[in-house]
Short mmCIF file of C-alpha atoms and ligand atoms in Angstrom, two decimals:
data_model
loop_
_atom_site.label_atom_id
_atom_site.label_comp_id
_atom_site.label_asym_id
_atom_site.label_seq_id
_atom_site.Cartn_x
_atom_site.Cartn_y
_atom_site.Cartn_z
CA MET A 1 167.78 149.60 112.04
CA LEU A 2 168.16 145.84 112.55
CA GLU A 3 169.61 143.45 110.03
CA VAL A 4 170.01 139.76 110.78
CA SER A 5 171.75 137.56 108.24
CA GLY A 6 172.46 133.85 108.17
CA LEU A 7 171.84 133.59 111.91
CA ALA A 8 172.46 130.21 113.56
CA VAL A 9 172.02 129.58 117.31
CA ASP A 10 172.62 126.47 119.39
CA HIS A 11 170.88 125.42 122.58
CA GLY A 12 173.60 123.33 124.18
CA LYS A 13 174.75 120.83 121.60
CA LEU A 14 171.61 121.13 119.51
CA ARG A 15 171.28 123.64 116.73
CA ALA A 16 167.97 125.46 117.21
CA ILE A 17 168.10 127.81 114.22
CA TRP A 18 170.15 127.37 111.07
CA ASP A 19 169.73 130.26 108.71
CA VAL A 20 167.54 133.16 109.74
CA SER A 21 167.73 136.45 107.83
CA PHE A 22 165.52 139.52 108.00
CA ARG A 23 165.56 143.32 108.11
CA VAL A 24 163.63 145.79 110.21
CA GLU A 25 163.72 149.39 109.03
CA GLU A 26 163.48 152.20 111.56
CA GLY A 27 159.83 152.93 112.36
CA ALA A 28 158.56 149.70 110.74
CA ARG A 29 156.48 146.90 112.25
CA VAL A 30 157.74 143.53 111.14
CA GLY A 31 156.46 140.05 111.99
CA LEU A 32 158.28 136.77 112.46
CA LEU A 33 155.76 134.01 111.85
CA GLY A 34 156.08 130.27 112.21
CA ALA A 35 154.82 127.13 113.89
CA ASN A 36 155.69 125.75 117.32
CA GLY A 37 159.40 125.20 117.66
CA ALA A 38 160.26 126.98 114.40
CA GLY A 39 162.86 129.11 116.18
CA LYS A 40 161.05 132.43 116.68
CA SER A 41 161.87 132.89 120.39
CA THR A 42 165.44 131.71 119.85
CA THR A 43 165.84 134.41 117.20
CA LEU A 44 164.58 137.18 119.51
CA GLY A 45 166.78 135.83 122.32
CA ALA A 46 169.85 135.99 120.10
CA VAL A 47 169.06 139.58 119.07
CA ILE A 48 168.83 140.78 122.68
CA GLY A 49 171.91 138.81 123.73
CA LEU A 50 170.38 135.98 125.78
CA TYR A 51 171.86 133.31 123.49
CA PRO A 52 175.25 133.42 121.79
CA VAL A 53 175.39 133.64 118.01
CA ALA A 54 176.92 130.48 116.52
CA GLU A 55 177.00 131.78 112.94
CA GLY A 56 175.87 134.81 111.02
CA ALA A 57 175.54 138.50 111.76
CA ILE A 58 173.26 140.85 113.67
CA LEU A 59 173.61 144.53 112.89
CA TYR A 60 171.78 147.16 114.94
CA GLY A 61 172.38 150.43 113.17
CA GLU A 62 176.13 150.37 112.61
CA ARG A 63 176.85 148.15 115.59
CA SER A 64 177.29 144.37 115.55
CA LEU A 65 175.33 142.68 118.33
CA VAL A 66 177.37 139.49 118.11
CA GLY A 67 178.93 139.07 121.56
CA ALA A 68 177.03 142.04 123.05
CA SER A 69 175.43 141.50 126.47
CA THR A 70 171.72 141.91 127.19
CA PRO A 71 172.24 144.95 129.49
CA GLN A 72 174.34 146.62 126.78
CA ASN A 73 171.62 146.01 124.22
CA VAL A 74 168.89 147.24 126.57
CA ASP A 75 170.80 150.45 127.23
CA ASP A 76 171.26 150.77 123.49
CA GLY A 77 167.48 150.91 123.03
CA ILE A 78 166.32 147.30 122.53
CA ALA A 79 163.72 145.70 124.83
CA LEU A 80 162.21 142.21 124.88
CA VAL A 81 158.71 141.37 126.05
CA PRO A 82 159.33 137.68 126.60
CA GLU A 83 157.17 134.70 125.75
CA GLY A 84 154.93 133.82 128.69
CA ARG A 85 155.46 137.32 130.16
CA ARG A 86 157.81 136.20 132.98
CA ILE A 87 156.11 138.30 135.63
CA PHE A 88 157.22 137.91 139.24
CA ALA A 89 153.88 136.89 140.75
CA GLU A 90 154.85 137.48 144.40
CA MET A 91 156.17 140.98 143.75
CA THR A 92 154.00 144.06 143.37
CA VAL A 93 153.13 145.62 140.03
CA ARG A 94 155.44 148.53 140.77
CA GLU A 95 158.32 146.26 141.78
CA ASN A 96 157.88 144.33 138.54
CA LEU A 97 158.07 147.58 136.59
CA GLU A 98 161.19 148.63 138.47
CA MET A 99 162.80 145.33 137.41
CA GLY A 100 162.71 146.69 133.86
CA ALA A 101 165.07 149.48 134.89
CA TYR A 102 167.91 147.20 135.99
CA THR A 103 170.48 148.49 133.50
CA PRO A 104 172.76 151.44 134.35
CA GLY A 105 171.11 153.67 131.73
CA ALA A 106 167.52 152.89 132.75
CA ARG A 107 168.22 153.16 136.51
CA LYS A 108 168.69 156.91 136.07
CA ARG A 109 165.25 157.30 134.51
CA VAL A 110 162.97 155.17 136.70
CA SER A 111 160.33 157.87 137.29
CA GLU A 112 160.21 158.66 133.56
CA GLY A 113 159.70 154.97 132.82
CA LEU A 114 156.98 154.61 135.45
CA SER A 115 155.01 157.57 134.11
CA ARG A 116 155.29 156.20 130.57
CA ALA A 117 153.97 152.78 131.66
CA PHE A 118 151.19 154.27 133.82
CA GLU A 119 150.10 156.67 131.12
CA LEU A 120 149.82 153.88 128.57
CA PHE A 121 148.21 151.39 130.95
CA PRO A 122 146.28 153.26 133.69
CA VAL A 123 145.30 149.94 135.31
CA LEU A 124 148.96 149.43 136.27
CA ASP A 125 148.87 152.75 138.09
CA GLU A 126 145.68 151.77 139.94
CA LYS A 127 147.15 148.39 140.87
CA GLN A 128 150.74 149.52 141.62
CA ALA A 129 150.73 148.05 145.12
CA ASP A 130 148.94 144.78 144.23
CA ARG A 131 150.77 141.50 143.84
CA ALA A 132 151.34 140.91 140.13
CA GLY A 133 149.98 137.36 140.45
CA THR A 134 146.52 138.79 141.14
CA LEU A 135 146.33 140.47 137.71
CA SER A 136 144.41 138.92 134.81
CA GLY A 137 146.34 137.47 131.87
CA GLY A 138 145.81 140.61 129.82
CA GLN A 139 146.84 142.89 132.68
CA GLN A 140 149.98 140.79 133.18
CA GLN A 141 150.77 141.29 129.50
CA MET A 142 150.38 145.04 130.00
CA LEU A 143 152.77 144.75 132.93
CA ALA A 144 155.30 142.88 130.78
CA ILE A 145 155.07 145.61 128.13
CA GLY A 146 155.27 148.32 130.80
CA ARG A 147 158.38 146.68 132.25
CA ALA A 148 159.99 146.70 128.79
CA LEU A 149 159.16 150.41 128.47
CA MET A 150 161.17 151.24 131.60
CA SER A 151 164.39 151.33 129.59
CA GLY A 152 162.95 153.74 126.99
CA PRO A 153 163.32 151.36 124.01
CA ARG A 154 163.48 152.38 120.35
CA LEU A 155 163.15 148.77 119.17
CA MET A 156 160.73 146.42 120.92
CA LEU A 157 160.83 142.66 120.45
CA LEU A 158 157.43 141.16 121.29
CA ASP A 159 157.14 137.40 121.76
CA GLU A 160 153.49 136.29 121.33
CA PRO A 161 152.08 139.20 123.34
CA PHE A 162 148.44 138.30 122.69
CA LEU A 163 148.59 134.71 123.93
CA GLY A 164 146.25 134.13 126.87
CA VAL A 165 144.87 137.68 126.65
CA ALA A 166 141.06 138.07 126.62
CA PRO A 167 139.75 139.55 123.34
CA ILE A 168 138.67 142.83 124.91
CA LEU A 169 142.15 143.35 126.35
CA VAL A 170 143.77 142.36 123.04
CA GLU A 171 142.20 145.54 121.64
CA GLU A 172 143.61 147.58 124.48
CA VAL A 173 147.10 146.10 124.16
CA MET A 174 146.97 146.64 120.39
CA ALA A 175 145.90 150.28 120.90
CA ALA A 176 148.82 150.84 123.28
CA LEU A 177 151.28 149.32 120.80
CA ASN A 178 149.84 151.56 118.08
CA ARG A 179 150.46 154.60 120.27
CA LEU A 180 154.06 153.52 120.84
CA ALA A 181 154.51 153.03 117.10
CA ASP A 182 153.12 156.53 116.52
CA ASP A 183 155.75 157.79 118.94
CA GLY A 184 158.43 156.24 116.72
CA VAL A 185 159.06 152.86 118.37
CA THR A 186 160.05 150.12 115.90
CA PHE A 187 158.54 146.65 116.39
CA LEU A 188 159.52 143.07 115.72
CA LEU A 189 156.54 140.85 116.59
CA VAL A 190 156.67 137.07 116.95
CA GLU A 191 153.31 135.39 116.37
CA GLN A 192 151.83 132.02 115.52
CA ASN A 193 148.46 133.55 114.70
CA ILE A 194 148.86 134.98 111.20
CA HIS A 195 145.71 137.08 111.18
CA ARG A 196 146.42 138.64 114.53
CA ALA A 197 149.97 139.38 113.43
CA PHE A 198 148.70 141.20 110.35
CA ASP A 199 146.41 143.31 112.52
CA PHE A 200 149.64 144.91 113.68
CA VAL A 201 152.52 144.36 111.26
CA GLN A 202 152.96 145.53 107.67
CA TYR A 203 155.53 142.99 106.59
CA ALA A 204 156.45 139.51 107.79
CA TYR A 205 159.05 136.79 107.50
CA VAL A 206 158.16 133.14 107.88
CA ILE A 207 160.47 130.82 109.82
CA GLU A 208 160.27 127.10 109.23
CA ASN A 209 162.57 124.63 111.01
CA GLY A 210 165.06 127.32 111.91
CA ARG A 211 165.22 128.93 108.49
CA THR A 212 163.51 131.97 106.99
CA VAL A 213 161.67 130.58 103.97
CA LEU A 214 159.33 133.35 102.82
CA ASP A 215 158.73 137.03 103.34
CA GLY A 216 156.37 139.65 102.08
CA ALA A 217 153.77 142.27 102.78
CA ARG A 218 150.40 141.18 104.15
CA ASP A 219 148.47 140.87 100.89
CA GLU A 220 151.41 139.35 99.10
CA LEU A 221 151.74 136.58 101.71
CA LEU A 222 148.01 135.97 102.11
CA GLY A 223 147.74 135.63 98.33
CA ASP A 224 150.67 133.21 98.09
CA PRO A 225 149.48 129.57 97.88
CA GLU A 226 152.71 128.28 99.44
CA PHE A 227 152.09 130.52 102.44
CA SER A 228 148.40 129.74 102.83
CA ASN A 229 148.89 126.00 102.43
CA LYS A 230 151.53 125.90 105.08
CA PHE A 231 150.40 128.43 107.60
CA LEU A 232 146.78 129.35 107.48
CA GLY A 233 145.89 125.99 108.98
CA LEU A 234 147.82 126.89 112.12
CA ASP A 235 145.43 129.44 113.51
N1 LIG B 1 166.33 126.47 126.32
C1 LIG B 1 166.33 125.53 125.38
N2 LIG B 1 167.09 124.43 125.49
C2 LIG B 1 167.10 123.48 124.53
N3 LIG B 1 166.38 123.55 123.39
C3 LIG B 1 165.60 124.61 123.23
C4 LIG B 1 165.53 125.66 124.21
N4 LIG B 1 164.65 126.60 123.76
C5 LIG B 1 164.21 126.15 122.56
N5 LIG B 1 164.77 124.97 122.23
C6 LIG B 1 164.56 124.22 120.98
O1 LIG B 1 164.94 125.09 119.90
C7 LIG B 1 164.01 125.00 118.83
C8 LIG B 1 163.40 126.38 118.56
O2 LIG B 1 162.60 126.74 119.69
P1 LIG B 1 161.95 128.19 119.90
O3 LIG B 1 161.48 128.24 121.29
O4 LIG B 1 162.88 129.21 119.43
O5 LIG B 1 160.73 128.09 118.88
P2 LIG B 1 159.45 129.02 118.75
O6 LIG B 1 159.28 129.25 117.29
O7 LIG B 1 159.56 130.20 119.62
O8 LIG B 1 158.28 128.07 119.25
P3 LIG B 1 156.89 128.41 120.04
O9 LIG B 1 155.95 128.91 119.01
O10 LIG B 1 156.48 127.10 120.60
O11 LIG B 1 157.21 129.43 121.08
C9 LIG B 1 163.00 123.95 119.22
O12 LIG B 1 163.41 122.73 118.67
C10 LIG B 1 163.10 123.91 120.73
O13 LIG B 1 162.77 122.64 121.23
MG1 LIG B 2 158.50 130.83 121.18
#
């Protein structure tokens, strides 16, 4: 479904990632792991079209995403739940959700999107009219996921969705993601916390200093001394 090869991205004059390659098969849950500043968010941003590709290729199905705009990619079934959630605190929960339907394709299906988000996260329904800034961290994460659902994505890019979420709500967010996966949504999850990542993904790639350096299934990576030496200390 998604194949990234030799991806390099610059932030201004500085190269942020050098050589990132990975594959996500349709229906899979794949992790991108790595330390602070490794280039995880930059990679997701390049996939959805927020940052231009300096080198390399991004294939989504048969289509190259190099040069594609974010609205095009969203209408083509990709959604990003960004790092730090990026909720509009002064706007209501419902208005925040409606912001997720800003593309021409999604605008036609706002009520469908709202019922999907409300069904998955009933608290968003209850708090539709409340200012988003009054929600707890976990509820704001649900709102960020709900907003991404407004465009009816087939591939969801999640950037550290469990950060700042209370443990009890982590379970609830995880359960909602599992339901989406059961419905056929494909996931690419960025995480620093290896164990949490493997509660959700089956396979992961490790990014170090802007390069993918290792990949494998859960048990393969956890049993690999190179992996454990480098990354298990991060948690
Ligand atoms: N908007 C930006 N402008 C300039 N440099 C940036 C920008 N965003 C990221 N960088 C730099 O690019 C590199 C990769 O950052 P990125 O945010 O992709 O890493 P990350 O793996 O997501 O880190 P974290 O775990 O802290 O979120 C870092 O050196 C970072 O300082
Ligand atoms: Mg990041």
